[in-house]
mmCIF file of C-alpha atoms in Angstrom:
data_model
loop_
_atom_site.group_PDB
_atom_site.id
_atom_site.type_symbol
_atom_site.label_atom_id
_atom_site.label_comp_id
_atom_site.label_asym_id
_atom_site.label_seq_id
_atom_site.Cartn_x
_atom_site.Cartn_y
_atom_site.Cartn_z
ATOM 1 C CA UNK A 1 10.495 -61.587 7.761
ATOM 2 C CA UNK A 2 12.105 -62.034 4.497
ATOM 3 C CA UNK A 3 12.158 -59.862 1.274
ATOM 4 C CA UNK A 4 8.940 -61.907 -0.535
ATOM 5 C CA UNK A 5 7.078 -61.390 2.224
ATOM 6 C CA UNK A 6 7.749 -57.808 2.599
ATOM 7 C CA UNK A 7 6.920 -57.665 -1.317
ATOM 8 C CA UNK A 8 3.453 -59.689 -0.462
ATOM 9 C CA UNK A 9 2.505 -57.415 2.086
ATOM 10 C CA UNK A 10 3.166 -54.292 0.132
ATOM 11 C CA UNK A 11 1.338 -55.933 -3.044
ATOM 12 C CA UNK A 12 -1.436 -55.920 -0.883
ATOM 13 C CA UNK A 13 -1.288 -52.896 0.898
ATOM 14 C CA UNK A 14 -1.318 -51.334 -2.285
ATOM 15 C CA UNK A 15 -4.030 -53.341 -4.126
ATOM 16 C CA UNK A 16 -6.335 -52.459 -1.469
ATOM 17 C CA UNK A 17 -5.222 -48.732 -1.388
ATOM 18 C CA UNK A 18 -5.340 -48.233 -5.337
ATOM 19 C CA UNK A 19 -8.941 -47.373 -5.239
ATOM 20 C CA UNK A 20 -8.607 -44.566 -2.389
ATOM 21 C CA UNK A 21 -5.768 -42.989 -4.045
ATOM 22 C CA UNK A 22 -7.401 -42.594 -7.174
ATOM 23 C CA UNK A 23 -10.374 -41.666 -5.883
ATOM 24 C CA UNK A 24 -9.108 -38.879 -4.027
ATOM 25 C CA UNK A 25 -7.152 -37.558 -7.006
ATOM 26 C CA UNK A 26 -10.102 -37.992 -8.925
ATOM 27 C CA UNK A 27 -11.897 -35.447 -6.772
ATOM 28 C CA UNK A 28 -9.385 -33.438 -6.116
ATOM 29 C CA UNK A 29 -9.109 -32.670 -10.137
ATOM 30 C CA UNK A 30 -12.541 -32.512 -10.219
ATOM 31 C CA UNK A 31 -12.971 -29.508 -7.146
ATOM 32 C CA UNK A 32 -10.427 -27.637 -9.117
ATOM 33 C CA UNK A 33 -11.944 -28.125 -12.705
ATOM 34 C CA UNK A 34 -15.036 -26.762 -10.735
ATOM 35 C CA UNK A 35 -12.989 -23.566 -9.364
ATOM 36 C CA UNK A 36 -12.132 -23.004 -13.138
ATOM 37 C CA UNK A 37 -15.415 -22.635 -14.543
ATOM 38 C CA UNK A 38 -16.206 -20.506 -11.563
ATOM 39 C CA UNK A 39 -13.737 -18.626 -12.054
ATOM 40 C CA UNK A 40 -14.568 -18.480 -16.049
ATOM 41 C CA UNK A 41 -18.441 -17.451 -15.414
ATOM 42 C CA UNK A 42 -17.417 -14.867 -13.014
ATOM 43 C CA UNK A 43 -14.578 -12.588 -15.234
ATOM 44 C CA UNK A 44 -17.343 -13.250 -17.827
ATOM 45 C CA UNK A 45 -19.262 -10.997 -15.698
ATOM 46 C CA UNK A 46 -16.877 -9.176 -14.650
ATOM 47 C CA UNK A 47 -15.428 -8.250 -18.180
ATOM 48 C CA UNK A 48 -18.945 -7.297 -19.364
ATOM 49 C CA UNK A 49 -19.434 -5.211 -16.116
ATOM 50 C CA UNK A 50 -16.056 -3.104 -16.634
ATOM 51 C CA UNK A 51 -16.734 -2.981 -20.053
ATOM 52 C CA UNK A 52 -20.354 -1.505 -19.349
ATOM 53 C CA UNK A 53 -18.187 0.888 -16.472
ATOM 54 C CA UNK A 54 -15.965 2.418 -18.923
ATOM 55 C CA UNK A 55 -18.666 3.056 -21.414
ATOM 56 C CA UNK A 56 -20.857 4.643 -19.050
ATOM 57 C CA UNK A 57 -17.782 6.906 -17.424
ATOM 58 C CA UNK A 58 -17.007 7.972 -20.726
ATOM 59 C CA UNK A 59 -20.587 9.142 -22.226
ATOM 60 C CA UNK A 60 -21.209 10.511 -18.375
ATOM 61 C CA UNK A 61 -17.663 13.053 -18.638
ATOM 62 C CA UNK A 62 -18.906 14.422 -22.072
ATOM 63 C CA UNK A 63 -22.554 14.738 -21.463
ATOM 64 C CA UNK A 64 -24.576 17.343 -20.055
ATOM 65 C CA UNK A 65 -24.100 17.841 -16.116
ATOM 66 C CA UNK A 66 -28.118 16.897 -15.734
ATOM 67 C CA UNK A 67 -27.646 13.627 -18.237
ATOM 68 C CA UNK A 68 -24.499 12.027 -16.229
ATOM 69 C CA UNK A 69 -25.209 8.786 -14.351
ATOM 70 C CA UNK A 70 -23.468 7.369 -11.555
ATOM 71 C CA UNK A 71 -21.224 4.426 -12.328
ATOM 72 C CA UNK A 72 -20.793 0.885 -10.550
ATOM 73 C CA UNK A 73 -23.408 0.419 -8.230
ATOM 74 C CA UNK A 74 -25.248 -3.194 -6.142
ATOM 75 C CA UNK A 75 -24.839 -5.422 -9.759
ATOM 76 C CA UNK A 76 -20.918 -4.193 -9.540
ATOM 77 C CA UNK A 77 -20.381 -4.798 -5.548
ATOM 78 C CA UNK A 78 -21.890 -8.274 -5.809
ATOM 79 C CA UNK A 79 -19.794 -9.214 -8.941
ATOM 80 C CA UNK A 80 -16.933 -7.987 -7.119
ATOM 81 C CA UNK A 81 -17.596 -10.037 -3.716
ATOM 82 C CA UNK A 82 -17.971 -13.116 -5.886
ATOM 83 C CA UNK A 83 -14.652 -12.362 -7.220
ATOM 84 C CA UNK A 84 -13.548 -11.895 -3.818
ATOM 85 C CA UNK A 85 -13.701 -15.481 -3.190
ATOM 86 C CA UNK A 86 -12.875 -17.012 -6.550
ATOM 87 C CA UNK A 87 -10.309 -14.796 -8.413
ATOM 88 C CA UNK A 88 -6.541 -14.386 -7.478
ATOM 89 C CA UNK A 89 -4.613 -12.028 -6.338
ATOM 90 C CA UNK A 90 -3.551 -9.947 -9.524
ATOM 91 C CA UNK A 91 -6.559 -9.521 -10.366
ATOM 92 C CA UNK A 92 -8.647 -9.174 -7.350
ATOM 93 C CA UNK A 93 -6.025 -6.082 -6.869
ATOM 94 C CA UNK A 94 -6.920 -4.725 -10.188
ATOM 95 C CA UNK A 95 -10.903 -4.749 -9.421
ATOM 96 C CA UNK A 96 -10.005 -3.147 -6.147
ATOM 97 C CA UNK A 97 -8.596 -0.285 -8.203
ATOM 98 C CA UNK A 98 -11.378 -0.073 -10.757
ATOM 99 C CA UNK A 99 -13.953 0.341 -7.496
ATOM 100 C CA UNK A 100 -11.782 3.248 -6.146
ATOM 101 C CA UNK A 101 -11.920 4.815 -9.179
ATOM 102 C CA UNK A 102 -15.781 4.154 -9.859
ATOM 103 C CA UNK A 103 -16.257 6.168 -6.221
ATOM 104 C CA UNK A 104 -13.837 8.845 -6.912
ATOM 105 C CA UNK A 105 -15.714 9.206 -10.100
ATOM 106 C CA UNK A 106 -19.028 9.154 -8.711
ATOM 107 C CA UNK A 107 -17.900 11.720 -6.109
ATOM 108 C CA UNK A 108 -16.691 14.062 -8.517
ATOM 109 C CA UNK A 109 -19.908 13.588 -10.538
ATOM 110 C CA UNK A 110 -22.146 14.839 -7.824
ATOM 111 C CA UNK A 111 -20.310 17.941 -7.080
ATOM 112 C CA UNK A 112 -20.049 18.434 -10.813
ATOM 113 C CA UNK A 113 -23.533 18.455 -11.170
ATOM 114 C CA UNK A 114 -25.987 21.538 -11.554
ATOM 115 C CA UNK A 115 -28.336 22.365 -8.274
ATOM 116 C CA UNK A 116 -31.661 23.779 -8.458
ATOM 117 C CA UNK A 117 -31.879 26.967 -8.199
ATOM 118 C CA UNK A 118 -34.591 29.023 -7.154
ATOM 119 C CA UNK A 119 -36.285 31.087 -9.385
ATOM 120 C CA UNK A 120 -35.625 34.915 -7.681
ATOM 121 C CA UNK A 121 -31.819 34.161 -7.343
ATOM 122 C CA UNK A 122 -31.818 32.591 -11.191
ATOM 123 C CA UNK A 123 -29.934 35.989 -12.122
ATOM 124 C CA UNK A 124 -27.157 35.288 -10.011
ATOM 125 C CA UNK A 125 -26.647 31.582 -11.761
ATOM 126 C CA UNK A 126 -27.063 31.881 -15.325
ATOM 127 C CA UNK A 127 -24.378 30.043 -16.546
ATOM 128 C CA UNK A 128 -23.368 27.789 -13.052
ATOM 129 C CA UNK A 129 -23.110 24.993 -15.367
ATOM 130 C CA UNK A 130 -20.037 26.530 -16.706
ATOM 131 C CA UNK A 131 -18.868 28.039 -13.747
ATOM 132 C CA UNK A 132 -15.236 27.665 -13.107
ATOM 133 C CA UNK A 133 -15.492 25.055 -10.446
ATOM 134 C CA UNK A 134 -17.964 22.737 -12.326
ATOM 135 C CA UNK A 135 -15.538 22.771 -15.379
ATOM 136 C CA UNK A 136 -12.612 21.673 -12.997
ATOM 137 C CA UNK A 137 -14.939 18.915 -11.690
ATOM 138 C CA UNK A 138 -15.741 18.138 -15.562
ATOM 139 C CA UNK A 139 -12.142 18.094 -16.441
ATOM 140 C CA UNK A 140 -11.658 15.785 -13.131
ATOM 141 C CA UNK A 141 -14.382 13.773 -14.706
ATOM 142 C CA UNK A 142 -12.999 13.018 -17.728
ATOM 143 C CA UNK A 143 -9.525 12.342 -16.598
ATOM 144 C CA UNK A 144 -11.092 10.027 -14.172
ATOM 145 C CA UNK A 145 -13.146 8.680 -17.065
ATOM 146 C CA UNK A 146 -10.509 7.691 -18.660
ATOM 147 C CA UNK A 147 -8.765 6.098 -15.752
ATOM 148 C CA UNK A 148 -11.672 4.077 -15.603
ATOM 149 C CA UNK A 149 -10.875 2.386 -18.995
ATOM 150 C CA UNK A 150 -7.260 1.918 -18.426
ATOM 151 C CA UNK A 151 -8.209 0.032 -15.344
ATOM 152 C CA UNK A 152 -10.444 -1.907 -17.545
ATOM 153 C CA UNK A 153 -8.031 -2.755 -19.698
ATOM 154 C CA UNK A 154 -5.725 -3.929 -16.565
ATOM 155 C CA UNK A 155 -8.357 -6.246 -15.769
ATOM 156 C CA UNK A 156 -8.861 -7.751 -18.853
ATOM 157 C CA UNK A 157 -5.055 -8.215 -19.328
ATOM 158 C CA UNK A 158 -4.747 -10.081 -15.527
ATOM 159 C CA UNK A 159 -7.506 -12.524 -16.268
ATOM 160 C CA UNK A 160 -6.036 -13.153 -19.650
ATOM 161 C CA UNK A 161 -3.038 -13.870 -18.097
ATOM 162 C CA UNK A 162 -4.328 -15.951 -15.538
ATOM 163 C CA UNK A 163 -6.728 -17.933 -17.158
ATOM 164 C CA UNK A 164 -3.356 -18.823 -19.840
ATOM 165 C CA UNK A 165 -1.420 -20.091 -16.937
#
């Protein structure tokens, strides 16, 4: 076979595989422009969630023991399995460290918090709320509080950085 030919053959071979290839990059753009807007709805979420985490850790470490609230909770874990699948590394790693904080803080909340006490043995607890344990859980609280809000921030600053790649 000759040069022309081998030209002829290929000018076919690629007329009639033009289509295919094009197709497939089509949809290959198109599956990741989908993972994008995932990915955008989701640290939506997620940003609004943290946001919501650090408020609520904050206003929980000043308030009265009786007035805290737990952090995090089911709306949290199923934001953060969704980001399990869709987000990347960075910041998959930084949610990972926001939800050990959000336990450590809701551990520290529950022993920080005031028991009931029954009503012959109220003598011996006026004043537990200030007892020298609860304060160091308090102080624990707030420190923890504001870890909370750094690793907020971290967050915020890996999706920003990711979603500007």
């Amino acid at each position: 076979m000759n040069a022309i030919m081998w030209m002829g053959v290929a000018g076919i071979v690629g007329t009639a595989l033009s289509p295919w290839i094009t197709e497939r990059l089509r949809s290959k753009n198109a599956r990741r422009d989908q993972l994008v807007k995932l990915r955008l709805a989701i640290y939506a979420d997620l940003l609004r969630a943290t946001a919501r985490l650090a408020t609520t850790a904050t206003a929980s470490a000043t308030s009265h023991p009786n007035d805290a609230e737990m952090i995090g909770g089911d709306d949290f874990d199923s934001l953060l399995s969704q980001a399990q699948v869709v987000a990347s590394d960075d910041v998959y790693r930084r949610l990972n460290e926001l939800s050990q904080l959000t336990e450590t803080f809701n551990q520290h909340l529950v022993k920080a918090e005031s028991r009931p006490v029954f009503p012959h043995r109220q003598h011996l607890h006026d004043g537990a709320v200030n007892d020298p344990l609860r304060l160091q859980h308090r102080r624990a609280l707030a420190d923890i509080a504001g870890g909370v809000a750094v690793a907020h921030g971290r967050v915020q600053d890996a999706i920003r950085h990711e979603m500007n790649r």
